Short mmCIF file of C-alpha atoms in Angstrom, two decimals:
data_model
loop_
_atom_site.label_atom_id
_atom_site.label_comp_id
_atom_site.label_asym_id
_atom_site.label_seq_id
_atom_site.Cartn_x
_atom_site.Cartn_y
_atom_site.Cartn_z
CA GLY A 32 224.57 101.64 46.87
CA GLU A 33 223.76 105.33 47.10
CA VAL A 34 223.90 106.87 50.58
CA LEU A 35 220.72 108.88 51.16
CA ASP A 36 219.70 111.10 54.04
CA LEU A 37 215.93 110.78 54.36
CA GLY A 38 213.28 112.76 56.21
CA LEU A 39 209.78 111.50 57.12
CA ALA A 40 206.61 113.25 58.27
CA PHE A 41 202.92 112.41 58.76
CA THR A 42 200.28 115.03 58.00
CA CYS A 43 196.97 115.30 59.86
CA SER A 44 195.25 113.53 56.96
CA GLY A 45 197.36 110.46 57.73
CA ASP A 46 199.58 110.80 54.67
CA LEU A 47 203.23 109.86 55.13
CA PHE A 48 205.83 111.73 53.07
CA MET A 49 209.51 111.08 52.61
CA VAL A 50 212.23 113.35 51.22
CA SER A 51 215.71 112.58 49.93
CA ASP A 52 218.37 115.28 50.20
CA ARG A 53 220.67 113.89 47.48
CA ARG A 54 217.86 113.30 45.04
CA SER A 55 215.97 116.52 45.97
CA THR A 56 212.79 114.51 45.59
CA LEU A 57 209.53 114.05 47.51
CA TYR A 58 207.86 110.65 47.86
CA ARG A 59 204.56 109.38 49.23
CA VAL A 60 204.88 106.32 51.46
CA GLU A 61 202.10 103.76 51.94
CA PRO A 62 203.10 102.14 55.24
CA ASP A 63 200.48 99.40 54.98
CA GLN A 64 201.81 98.09 51.66
CA PRO A 65 204.67 99.21 51.99
CA THR A 66 205.17 101.11 48.74
CA ILE A 67 206.87 104.38 47.83
CA SER A 68 205.72 106.56 44.95
CA LEU A 69 207.43 109.54 43.38
CA ILE A 70 205.63 112.91 43.55
CA GLY A 71 206.42 115.09 40.55
CA GLN A 72 209.74 114.38 38.87
CA GLU A 73 213.14 113.38 40.20
CA GLY A 74 214.82 116.52 41.54
CA GLN A 75 211.54 118.48 41.54
CA LEU A 76 212.18 119.98 44.99
CA GLY A 77 215.13 121.91 43.61
CA ALA A 78 216.92 121.82 46.98
CA PRO A 79 218.62 119.14 49.10
CA ILE A 80 215.96 118.95 51.82
CA THR A 81 217.07 116.79 54.71
CA ALA A 82 214.20 117.03 57.24
CA LEU A 83 210.40 117.27 57.15
CA SER A 84 207.61 118.37 59.47
CA ALA A 85 203.94 119.16 58.95
CA TRP A 86 201.49 121.64 60.44
CA ASP A 87 198.04 120.24 59.66
CA ASP A 88 198.49 119.20 56.02
CA GLN A 89 201.14 121.80 55.11
CA LEU A 90 204.59 120.23 54.76
CA TYR A 91 207.78 122.11 55.67
CA GLY A 92 211.35 121.12 54.89
CA LEU A 93 214.79 122.07 56.16
CA GLY A 94 217.66 122.18 53.69
CA GLN A 95 221.01 120.46 54.09
CA GLY A 96 223.44 122.89 55.70
CA LEU A 97 226.73 121.86 54.09
CA ASP A 98 227.55 119.95 50.93
CA SER A 99 229.93 116.97 50.71
CA ASN A 100 232.89 119.39 50.60
CA ASP A 101 231.76 121.13 53.82
CA ARG A 102 230.72 124.26 51.92
CA SER A 103 227.50 126.13 52.70
CA ASP A 104 224.64 124.52 50.78
CA SER A 105 220.98 125.22 51.60
CA PRO A 106 220.52 126.15 55.29
CA ASN A 107 216.98 127.35 54.58
CA LEU A 108 213.37 126.61 55.46
CA TYR A 109 211.04 125.58 52.62
CA ARG A 110 207.30 125.12 52.12
CA ILE A 111 206.57 121.95 50.15
CA ASN A 112 203.70 121.37 47.75
CA THR A 113 202.60 117.77 48.29
CA GLU A 114 200.73 117.66 44.97
CA THR A 115 203.57 118.75 42.68
CA GLY A 116 206.60 117.77 44.75
CA SER A 117 208.09 121.25 44.45
CA ALA A 118 209.54 123.43 47.21
CA GLU A 119 209.12 127.16 47.80
CA LEU A 120 211.86 129.01 49.69
CA ILE A 121 210.58 130.64 52.89
CA GLY A 122 213.94 132.02 54.01
CA PRO A 123 217.42 131.32 55.40
CA LEU A 124 218.01 130.25 59.00
CA GLY A 125 220.31 133.22 59.55
CA GLY A 126 223.35 133.89 61.68
CA GLN A 127 222.29 132.20 64.94
CA ALA A 128 222.38 128.77 63.31
CA SER A 129 225.93 127.45 63.20
CA PRO A 130 227.14 125.42 60.19
CA TYR A 131 225.59 121.94 60.20
CA ALA A 132 225.45 118.88 57.98
CA ASN A 133 221.92 117.46 58.34
CA ALA A 134 219.12 118.11 60.82
CA GLY A 135 215.79 117.05 62.28
CA LEU A 136 212.63 119.17 62.21
CA ALA A 137 209.33 119.02 64.15
CA PHE A 138 206.39 121.20 65.15
CA ASP A 139 205.11 120.98 68.72
CA GLU A 140 201.39 121.20 69.54
CA ASP A 141 201.58 124.97 70.04
CA GLY A 142 202.89 125.59 66.53
CA THR A 143 206.50 126.17 67.51
CA LEU A 144 208.90 124.76 64.92
CA TRP A 145 212.02 123.12 66.36
CA ALA A 146 215.19 121.82 64.74
CA VAL A 147 218.16 119.85 66.02
CA THR A 148 221.31 119.97 63.92
CA ASP A 149 223.92 117.36 63.13
CA ARG A 150 227.19 119.27 63.42
CA LEU A 151 229.50 116.29 62.84
CA ILE A 152 231.51 117.99 60.12
CA GLY A 153 234.39 116.04 58.60
CA SER A 154 236.31 114.34 61.41
CA ASP A 155 235.64 117.07 64.00
CA ILE A 156 233.63 115.47 66.80
CA ASN A 157 234.02 118.44 69.15
CA MET A 158 231.21 120.50 67.62
CA THR A 159 228.08 120.21 69.74
CA SER A 160 224.73 119.96 68.02
CA GLU A 161 222.30 122.85 68.41
CA ILE A 162 218.61 123.09 69.22
CA LEU A 163 216.97 125.84 67.19
CA GLN A 164 213.55 127.47 67.20
CA ILE A 165 212.52 128.47 63.66
CA ASP A 166 209.98 131.07 62.60
CA PRO A 167 207.84 129.22 60.01
CA ALA A 168 206.84 132.51 58.38
CA THR A 169 210.39 133.75 57.70
CA GLY A 170 212.73 130.77 58.21
CA ASN A 171 214.77 132.76 60.74
CA ALA A 172 216.26 130.55 63.47
CA THR A 173 216.93 131.38 67.11
CA LYS A 174 219.49 129.25 68.92
CA VAL A 175 217.97 127.87 72.12
CA THR A 176 220.84 125.74 73.44
CA ASP A 177 223.65 123.36 72.60
CA ALA A 178 223.05 119.64 72.80
CA ASP A 179 225.53 117.49 74.74
CA ILE A 180 226.49 115.32 71.78
CA VAL A 181 226.80 115.57 68.00
CA GLY A 182 225.21 113.47 65.29
CA PHE A 183 221.49 114.25 65.66
CA GLU A 184 219.74 113.83 62.30
CA SER A 185 216.10 113.44 63.28
CA LEU A 186 213.52 114.91 65.61
CA ALA A 187 209.98 113.74 66.33
CA ILE A 188 207.18 115.32 68.35
CA GLY A 189 203.95 113.41 67.95
CA PRO A 190 201.17 113.05 67.05
CA PRO A 191 201.01 115.30 63.94
CA ALA A 192 200.63 118.96 64.93
CA GLY A 193 198.06 121.56 63.92
CA CYS A 194 195.20 119.14 63.27
CA ASP A 195 191.85 120.99 63.27
CA ARG A 196 193.65 124.30 63.82
CA GLY A 197 193.98 125.41 60.21
CA THR A 198 196.50 128.00 59.08
CA LEU A 199 199.58 128.50 61.18
CA SER A 200 199.64 132.04 62.58
CA PRO A 201 202.67 133.77 64.08
CA MET A 202 202.80 133.48 67.85
CA ILE A 203 205.07 134.31 70.73
CA VAL A 204 206.06 131.26 72.73
CA PRO A 205 207.71 132.04 76.06
CA THR A 206 210.86 130.15 77.00
CA LEU A 207 211.93 129.63 80.58
CA ASN A 208 214.87 131.68 81.83
CA VAL A 209 216.76 131.00 85.07
CA PHE A 210 214.05 132.74 87.12
CA GLY A 211 211.33 130.75 85.38
CA LEU A 212 213.12 127.44 86.03
CA LEU A 213 213.57 128.36 89.71
CA LEU A 214 209.88 129.25 89.98
CA LEU A 215 208.94 125.94 88.35
CA ALA A 216 211.18 124.03 90.79
CA LEU A 217 209.56 125.82 93.77
CA LEU A 218 206.09 125.07 92.43
CA LEU A 219 206.90 121.36 92.03
CA ALA A 220 208.38 121.29 95.55
CA ALA A 221 205.21 122.91 96.94
CA ILE A 222 203.02 120.33 95.20
CA ALA A 223 205.18 117.53 96.58
CA LEU A 224 204.93 118.98 100.13
CA VAL A 225 201.13 119.22 99.95
CA SER A 226 200.92 115.66 98.67
CA LEU A 227 203.25 114.43 101.44
CA ARG A 228 201.23 116.23 104.17
CA GLN A 229 198.02 114.69 102.88
CA LYS A 230 199.54 111.22 103.07
CA CYS A 231 200.84 111.79 106.61
CA SER A 232 197.53 113.13 107.98
#
């Protein structure tokens, strides 16, 4: 049978969508049935999208990074029309994202879009996967860190994000540096000390 890399995402309306990278096609999934129905025509997406995530009811997709010959394919972020099954290019991930095969994609509750890449390319198992933060307005990716292992192809942060918040607006989300992590550790230690003193008294 055909080997497919599939992505899944729920929207805030409770709709479940599935994408196939090799078929470049969007499907609607009825989990209670279960049935799968084609949206638009086969190949309507026009890009090999390998991962899905939704903000409210707007669906986003991440393209496959490399083709079957390990050549650059579609390392881009797309906006997906769930009525027509077509994809609109938002923009490329850019230079901070290393070559990858497939990936996972998910919004957190603050509207930050995250990706984890599968960097198992050919027989090279020494390439560590990367965690990326992606600007949903431009597609530009910022590398956050390396993962300890390779082979990640999915990412889930639930429940669906952006419900009752409407349009996604650009925002600055702080990330913890070494000082921030040290401060967090001290704060947790202080809370633990207070709790311990209360128990002893």
